[in-house]
Amino acid sequence: MRFDFTDLRLFLAVADAGSITHGASAVGLSLAAASDRLREMEITGQVKLMERGRRGVALTEAGEALSHHAREILNRASVMRGEMARHAKGIRATIRLHANTAAIAEALPARLVPWLAKQLQIDIDLQERQSQEIARSVAAGFADIGVLSDAAATDGLQLKPFTVSRLAVVSAQSHWLAHEKDVPFYNIASEYFVGLETGALQDHIDLQADRLAMKLRYRIRLRTFESICSAAGSGIGVAIVPETIARRCRRSNAIAVTPLVDSWARRHLSVCLPANLDIAPAARELFDHLAQA
């Protein structure tokens, strides 16, 4: 069986996502190219690796065996590259770092940049994901390090505290919220909202609304926290953002900031590593650095 690293990464991505479409997207392949590779793997090995159905794919017994060995092979290759990058010029290592929106928007850049400035042979592949997805990706070896909230299941992970993130509602200073000390989420269900176009935090907010059977009405979705805070301050609607960002934006915008009291709006963030996989020295160093503060 002549499987290359791309084959193995694709196979694991499809297995993790339960979908060829999403697996192909995760490794940067078209659906057609991914399907051809998976089909060729089965033909070459003369074995069926996955069952395909309308609801996605499921691994066969042979596929489960391949999944186990593929994770070990790719993990060892990652550790090897990390070791070599410490001793040889021109060899670069990449640390795959997955983090949720709050971490990326708040504390992560300030902690990450000084460390990266001293590591000339290391690159960071930073991707924004929801905490549950981060937990699965790190435990499975698709990411080296994760920064996630305590809402995620953390089986198979080694964790250290990172920071605490709180969400707040941003509104115009003339809005009734401006006179409130804090507010529960259900009290703003009837308001018009300004939201983010995409992102893990926006998905988190929409999920909480679904759990309360709330249908949020969005007047507009924008790309950055600064833009939605500015729009909220103009009276277009209210917005939910990390409190530290809201208070930062208040320096340049006439906005009111009202903390949310819901438990899901106060999140303890942790930095994590896979508990059952070998870790490249550089990834271990970054993990310890991010957890120091």
CSV table of C-alpha atoms in Angstrom, one decimal:
chain,number,residue,atom,x,y,z
A,1,MET,CA,0.0,0.0,0.0
A,2,ARG,CA,1.6,3.3,-1.1
A,3,PHE,CA,-0.2,6.0,0.8
A,4,ASP,CA,1.4,9.4,0.9
A,5,PHE,CA,1.0,12.0,3.7
A,6,THR,CA,-1.8,13.8,1.7
A,7,ASP,CA,-3.7,10.5,1.5
A,8,LEU,CA,-3.4,10.0,5.2
A,9,ARG,CA,-4.3,13.5,6.1
A,10,LEU,CA,-7.4,13.4,3.8
A,11,PHE,CA,-8.5,10.1,5.2
A,12,LEU,CA,-8.3,11.3,8.8
A,13,ALA,CA,-10.0,14.6,8.0
A,14,VAL,CA,-12.9,12.7,6.3
A,15,ALA,CA,-13.1,10.3,9.3
A,16,ASP,CA,-13.1,13.1,11.8
A,17,ALA,CA,-15.8,15.1,9.9
A,18,GLY,CA,-17.9,12.1,8.9
A,19,SER,CA,-18.1,13.7,5.5
A,20,ILE,CA,-16.0,13.6,2.3
A,21,THR,CA,-17.0,17.2,1.5
A,22,HIS,CA,-15.9,18.6,4.8
A,23,GLY,CA,-12.8,16.5,5.0
A,24,ALA,CA,-11.7,17.6,1.5
A,25,SER,CA,-12.2,21.2,2.5
A,26,ALA,CA,-10.2,20.7,5.7
A,27,VAL,CA,-7.1,19.6,3.7
A,28,GLY,CA,-7.6,22.0,0.8
A,29,LEU,CA,-8.7,19.6,-1.9
A,30,SER,CA,-11.7,19.7,-4.2
A,31,LEU,CA,-14.5,17.2,-3.7
A,32,ALA,CA,-13.6,15.4,-6.9
A,33,ALA,CA,-9.9,15.2,-6.1
A,34,ALA,CA,-10.6,13.9,-2.6
A,35,SER,CA,-13.1,11.3,-3.9
A,36,ASP,CA,-10.5,10.1,-6.5
A,37,ARG,CA,-7.8,9.8,-3.8
A,38,LEU,CA,-10.0,7.8,-1.4
A,39,ARG,CA,-11.2,5.5,-4.2
A,40,GLU,CA,-7.5,4.9,-5.2
A,41,MET,CA,-6.6,4.1,-1.6
A,42,GLU,CA,-9.2,1.4,-1.5
A,43,ILE,CA,-8.3,0.0,-5.0
A,44,THR,CA,-4.6,0.0,-4.1
A,45,GLY,CA,-5.1,-1.7,-0.8
A,46,GLN,CA,-7.9,-4.0,-2.1
A,47,VAL,CA,-9.9,-3.2,1.0
A,48,LYS,CA,-13.0,-1.2,1.8
A,49,LEU,CA,-12.1,1.6,4.2
A,50,MET,CA,-15.4,3.4,4.6
A,51,GLU,CA,-19.1,3.0,4.1
A,52,ARG,CA,-20.7,5.9,2.2
A,53,GLY,CA,-24.3,6.9,2.9
A,54,ARG,CA,-26.7,9.9,2.6
A,55,ARG,CA,-25.8,11.0,6.1
A,56,GLY,CA,-22.0,10.9,5.5
A,57,VAL,CA,-19.4,8.2,5.9
A,58,ALA,CA,-18.5,5.6,8.5
A,59,LEU,CA,-15.3,3.7,8.9
A,60,THR,CA,-15.1,0.0,8.3
A,61,GLU,CA,-13.0,-2.2,10.6
A,62,ALA,CA,-10.1,-1.8,8.1
A,63,GLY,CA,-10.7,1.9,8.1
A,64,GLU,CA,-10.5,2.1,11.9
A,65,ALA,CA,-7.2,0.2,11.7
A,66,LEU,CA,-5.9,2.6,9.1
A,67,SER,CA,-7.1,5.6,11.2
A,68,HIS,CA,-5.1,4.4,14.2
A,69,HIS,CA,-1.8,3.9,12.2
A,70,ALA,CA,-2.3,7.1,10.2
A,71,ARG,CA,-2.5,9.2,13.3
A,72,GLU,CA,0.7,7.7,14.7
A,73,ILE,CA,2.5,8.2,11.4
A,74,LEU,CA,1.5,11.8,11.0
A,75,ASN,CA,2.2,12.5,14.6
A,76,ARG,CA,5.7,11.1,14.4
A,77,ALA,CA,6.3,13.0,11.2
A,78,SER,CA,5.3,16.2,13.0
A,79,VAL,CA,7.5,15.5,15.9
A,80,MET,CA,10.4,14.7,13.6
A,81,ARG,CA,10.0,18.0,11.7
A,82,GLY,CA,9.9,19.9,15.0
A,83,GLU,CA,13.1,18.2,16.2
A,84,MET,CA,15.0,18.8,12.9
A,85,ALA,CA,13.9,22.5,12.8
A,86,ARG,CA,15.7,23.1,16.1
A,87,HIS,CA,19.0,21.9,14.7
A,88,ALA,CA,19.1,22.7,11.0
A,89,LYS,CA,19.0,25.9,9.0
A,90,GLY,CA,16.3,26.1,6.3
A,91,ILE,CA,14.1,23.4,7.9
A,92,ARG,CA,10.8,25.0,9.1
A,93,ALA,CA,8.3,23.6,11.5
A,94,THR,CA,4.6,24.5,11.6
A,95,ILE,CA,2.5,24.4,14.8
A,96,ARG,CA,-1.2,24.0,14.1
A,97,LEU,CA,-3.0,26.2,16.6
A,98,HIS,CA,-6.8,26.2,16.8
A,99,ALA,CA,-8.6,28.7,19.0
A,100,ASN,CA,-12.0,30.1,19.5
A,101,THR,CA,-13.1,33.6,18.7
A,102,ALA,CA,-12.7,35.0,22.2
A,103,ALA,CA,-9.1,33.8,22.5
A,104,ILE,CA,-8.1,35.2,19.0
A,105,ALA,CA,-9.8,38.5,19.6
A,106,GLU,CA,-8.6,39.0,23.2
A,107,ALA,CA,-5.5,37.5,24.9
A,108,LEU,CA,-4.0,35.1,22.3
A,109,PRO,CA,-2.2,37.6,20.0
A,110,ALA,CA,-0.4,39.4,22.9
A,111,ARG,CA,0.9,36.1,24.3
A,112,LEU,CA,1.7,34.5,20.9
A,113,VAL,CA,3.6,37.3,19.1
A,114,PRO,CA,6.5,37.7,21.6
A,115,TRP,CA,7.2,33.9,21.6
A,116,LEU,CA,6.9,33.6,17.8
A,117,ALA,CA,9.3,36.6,17.3
A,118,LYS,CA,12.1,34.5,19.0
A,119,GLN,CA,11.4,31.3,17.0
A,120,LEU,CA,12.7,32.1,13.5
A,121,GLN,CA,12.2,28.5,12.2
A,122,ILE,CA,8.6,28.1,13.3
A,123,ASP,CA,5.4,29.1,11.6
A,124,ILE,CA,1.9,29.1,13.1
A,125,ASP,CA,-1.1,27.8,11.3
A,126,LEU,CA,-3.8,29.6,13.3
A,127,GLN,CA,-7.5,28.7,12.6
A,128,GLU,CA,-10.6,29.8,14.3
A,129,ARG,CA,-13.0,27.1,15.4
A,130,GLN,CA,-15.7,26.4,18.0
A,131,SER,CA,-14.5,24.9,21.3
A,132,GLN,CA,-16.2,21.5,20.7
A,133,GLU,CA,-14.5,21.2,17.3
A,134,ILE,CA,-11.1,22.3,18.8
A,135,ALA,CA,-11.3,19.6,21.5
A,136,ARG,CA,-12.0,16.9,18.9
A,137,SER,CA,-9.3,18.2,16.5
A,138,VAL,CA,-6.6,18.3,19.2
A,139,ALA,CA,-7.4,15.0,20.7
A,140,ALA,CA,-7.4,13.4,17.3
A,141,GLY,CA,-4.1,15.0,16.2
A,142,PHE,CA,-5.5,17.4,13.6
A,143,ALA,CA,-4.2,20.3,15.6
A,144,ASP,CA,-1.2,20.5,17.9
A,145,ILE,CA,-2.5,23.0,20.4
A,146,GLY,CA,-6.0,24.4,21.1
A,147,VAL,CA,-7.4,27.3,23.1
A,148,LEU,CA,-11.0,26.5,24.1
A,149,SER,CA,-13.7,27.2,26.6
A,150,ASP,CA,-14.9,25.0,29.4
A,151,ALA,CA,-18.1,24.3,27.5
A,152,ALA,CA,-16.2,21.7,25.5
A,153,ALA,CA,-15.8,18.1,26.5
A,154,THR,CA,-12.1,17.6,27.3
A,155,ASP,CA,-11.6,13.9,27.2
A,156,GLY,CA,-8.2,13.0,25.8
A,157,LEU,CA,-6.7,16.4,26.5
A,158,GLN,CA,-4.1,17.9,28.7
A,159,LEU,CA,-5.3,21.3,30.0
A,160,LYS,CA,-3.9,24.4,31.6
A,161,PRO,CA,-5.8,27.7,32.4
A,162,PHE,CA,-5.5,30.4,29.8
A,163,THR,CA,-7.9,33.3,30.7
A,164,VAL,CA,-11.5,34.2,31.5
A,165,SER,CA,-13.6,35.7,28.8
A,166,ARG,CA,-16.9,37.5,29.4
A,167,LEU,CA,-19.5,38.6,26.9
A,168,ALA,CA,-21.4,41.9,27.0
A,169,VAL,CA,-24.1,43.7,25.1
A,170,VAL,CA,-23.1,46.8,23.2
A,171,SER,CA,-25.8,49.4,22.5
A,172,ALA,CA,-26.3,53.1,21.8
A,173,GLN,CA,-25.9,55.3,24.8
A,174,SER,CA,-29.6,56.3,24.4
A,175,HIS,CA,-30.8,52.7,24.5
A,176,TRP,CA,-32.5,51.4,27.6
A,177,LEU,CA,-29.7,48.9,28.1
A,178,ALA,CA,-27.3,51.8,28.9
A,179,HIS,CA,-29.1,52.2,32.3
A,180,GLU,CA,-28.8,48.5,33.2
A,181,LYS,CA,-26.0,47.1,35.4
A,182,ASP,CA,-26.3,43.8,33.6
A,183,VAL,CA,-28.9,41.8,31.6
A,184,PRO,CA,-29.9,38.2,30.9
A,185,PHE,CA,-30.0,37.1,27.3
A,186,TYR,CA,-33.7,36.4,27.2
A,187,ASN,CA,-34.4,40.1,28.0
A,188,ILE,CA,-33.0,41.3,24.7
A,189,ALA,CA,-34.7,38.7,22.6
A,190,SER,CA,-37.0,41.3,21.0
A,191,GLU,CA,-34.2,43.6,20.0
A,192,TYR,CA,-32.7,44.0,16.6
A,193,PHE,CA,-29.1,42.7,16.4
A,194,VAL,CA,-25.9,43.5,14.7
A,195,GLY,CA,-23.9,40.3,14.2
A,196,LEU,CA,-20.6,39.0,12.8
A,197,GLU,CA,-20.7,37.5,9.3
A,198,THR,CA,-19.1,34.3,10.4
A,199,GLY,CA,-17.1,32.8,13.3
A,200,ALA,CA,-17.1,30.6,16.2
A,201,LEU,CA,-18.5,33.2,18.6
A,202,GLN,CA,-21.4,34.0,16.3
A,203,ASP,CA,-22.2,30.3,16.1
A,204,HIS,CA,-22.0,30.1,19.9
A,205,ILE,CA,-24.5,33.0,20.3
A,206,ASP,CA,-26.9,31.6,17.7
A,207,LEU,CA,-26.7,28.2,19.5
A,208,GLN,CA,-27.7,29.7,22.8
A,209,ALA,CA,-30.6,31.5,21.1
A,210,ASP,CA,-31.8,28.2,19.6
A,211,ARG,CA,-31.7,26.5,23.0
A,212,LEU,CA,-34.0,29.2,24.3
A,213,ALA,CA,-36.2,29.0,21.2
A,214,MET,CA,-35.3,32.6,20.5
A,215,LYS,CA,-35.3,33.9,16.9
A,216,LEU,CA,-32.7,36.7,16.7
A,217,ARG,CA,-33.4,39.4,14.2
A,218,TYR,CA,-30.2,40.6,12.5
A,219,ARG,CA,-30.3,44.0,10.7
A,220,ILE,CA,-26.8,43.5,9.4
A,221,ARG,CA,-23.8,41.2,9.8
A,222,LEU,CA,-20.3,42.8,9.6
A,223,ARG,CA,-16.8,41.4,9.6
A,224,THR,CA,-15.1,42.9,12.7
A,225,PHE,CA,-15.9,43.6,16.3
A,226,GLU,CA,-15.0,47.2,15.8
A,227,SER,CA,-17.5,47.6,13.0
A,228,ILE,CA,-20.4,46.0,14.8
A,229,CYS,CA,-19.6,48.1,17.9
A,230,SER,CA,-19.7,51.2,15.8
A,231,ALA,CA,-23.0,50.1,14.2
A,232,ALA,CA,-24.5,49.3,17.6
A,233,GLY,CA,-23.5,52.7,18.9
A,234,SER,CA,-25.3,54.3,16.0
A,235,GLY,CA,-28.5,52.7,17.1
A,236,ILE,CA,-28.8,50.1,14.3
A,237,GLY,CA,-29.2,47.3,16.8
A,238,VAL,CA,-27.5,45.7,19.8
A,239,ALA,CA,-24.4,43.5,19.5
A,240,ILE,CA,-22.8,40.8,21.7
A,241,VAL,CA,-19.0,40.9,21.9
A,242,PRO,CA,-16.3,40.0,24.4
A,243,GLU,CA,-16.4,42.6,27.2
A,244,THR,CA,-12.7,43.5,26.9
A,245,ILE,CA,-13.2,44.4,23.2
A,246,ALA,CA,-16.4,46.3,24.0
A,247,ARG,CA,-14.6,48.5,26.6
A,248,ARG,CA,-11.7,49.0,24.1
A,249,CYS,CA,-14.1,50.1,21.4
A,250,ARG,CA,-15.8,52.5,23.9
A,251,ARG,CA,-12.6,54.7,23.8
A,252,SER,CA,-13.4,55.7,20.2
A,253,ASN,CA,-17.2,55.1,20.0
A,254,ALA,CA,-20.2,56.4,21.9
A,255,ILE,CA,-21.5,53.1,23.1
A,256,ALA,CA,-22.9,51.5,26.2
A,257,VAL,CA,-21.6,48.2,27.5
A,258,THR,CA,-23.9,45.9,29.6
A,259,PRO,CA,-22.5,42.6,30.8
A,260,LEU,CA,-24.6,39.4,30.1
A,261,VAL,CA,-25.4,37.5,33.3
A,262,ASP,CA,-25.9,34.1,31.7
A,263,SER,CA,-23.5,31.3,32.7
A,264,TRP,CA,-22.6,30.6,29.0
A,265,ALA,CA,-21.5,34.3,28.7
A,266,ARG,CA,-18.6,33.8,31.2
A,267,ARG,CA,-16.2,31.3,29.8
A,268,HIS,CA,-13.0,30.0,31.4
A,269,LEU,CA,-10.6,29.4,28.5
A,270,SER,CA,-7.9,26.7,28.6
A,271,VAL,CA,-4.9,25.9,26.4
A,272,CYS,CA,-4.8,22.2,25.6
A,273,LEU,CA,-2.6,19.5,24.1
A,274,PRO,CA,-3.5,15.9,23.2
A,275,ALA,CA,-3.0,13.7,26.2
A,276,ASN,CA,-2.2,10.5,24.3
A,277,LEU,CA,0.1,11.6,21.5
A,278,ASP,CA,3.7,12.5,21.3
A,279,ILE,CA,4.2,16.3,21.2
A,280,ALA,CA,6.9,18.1,19.2
A,281,PRO,CA,9.2,20.1,21.5
A,282,ALA,CA,8.3,23.4,19.9
A,283,ALA,CA,4.6,22.8,20.5
A,284,ARG,CA,5.3,21.9,24.1
A,285,GLU,CA,7.2,25.1,24.6
A,286,LEU,CA,4.4,27.1,23.1
A,287,PHE,CA,1.9,25.4,25.3
A,288,ASP,CA,3.9,26.2,28.4
A,289,HIS,CA,4.4,29.8,27.3
A,290,LEU,CA,0.7,30.4,26.6
A,291,ALA,CA,-0.2,28.9,30.0
A,292,GLN,CA,2.3,31.1,32.0
A,293,ALA,CA,0.3,34.3,32.4
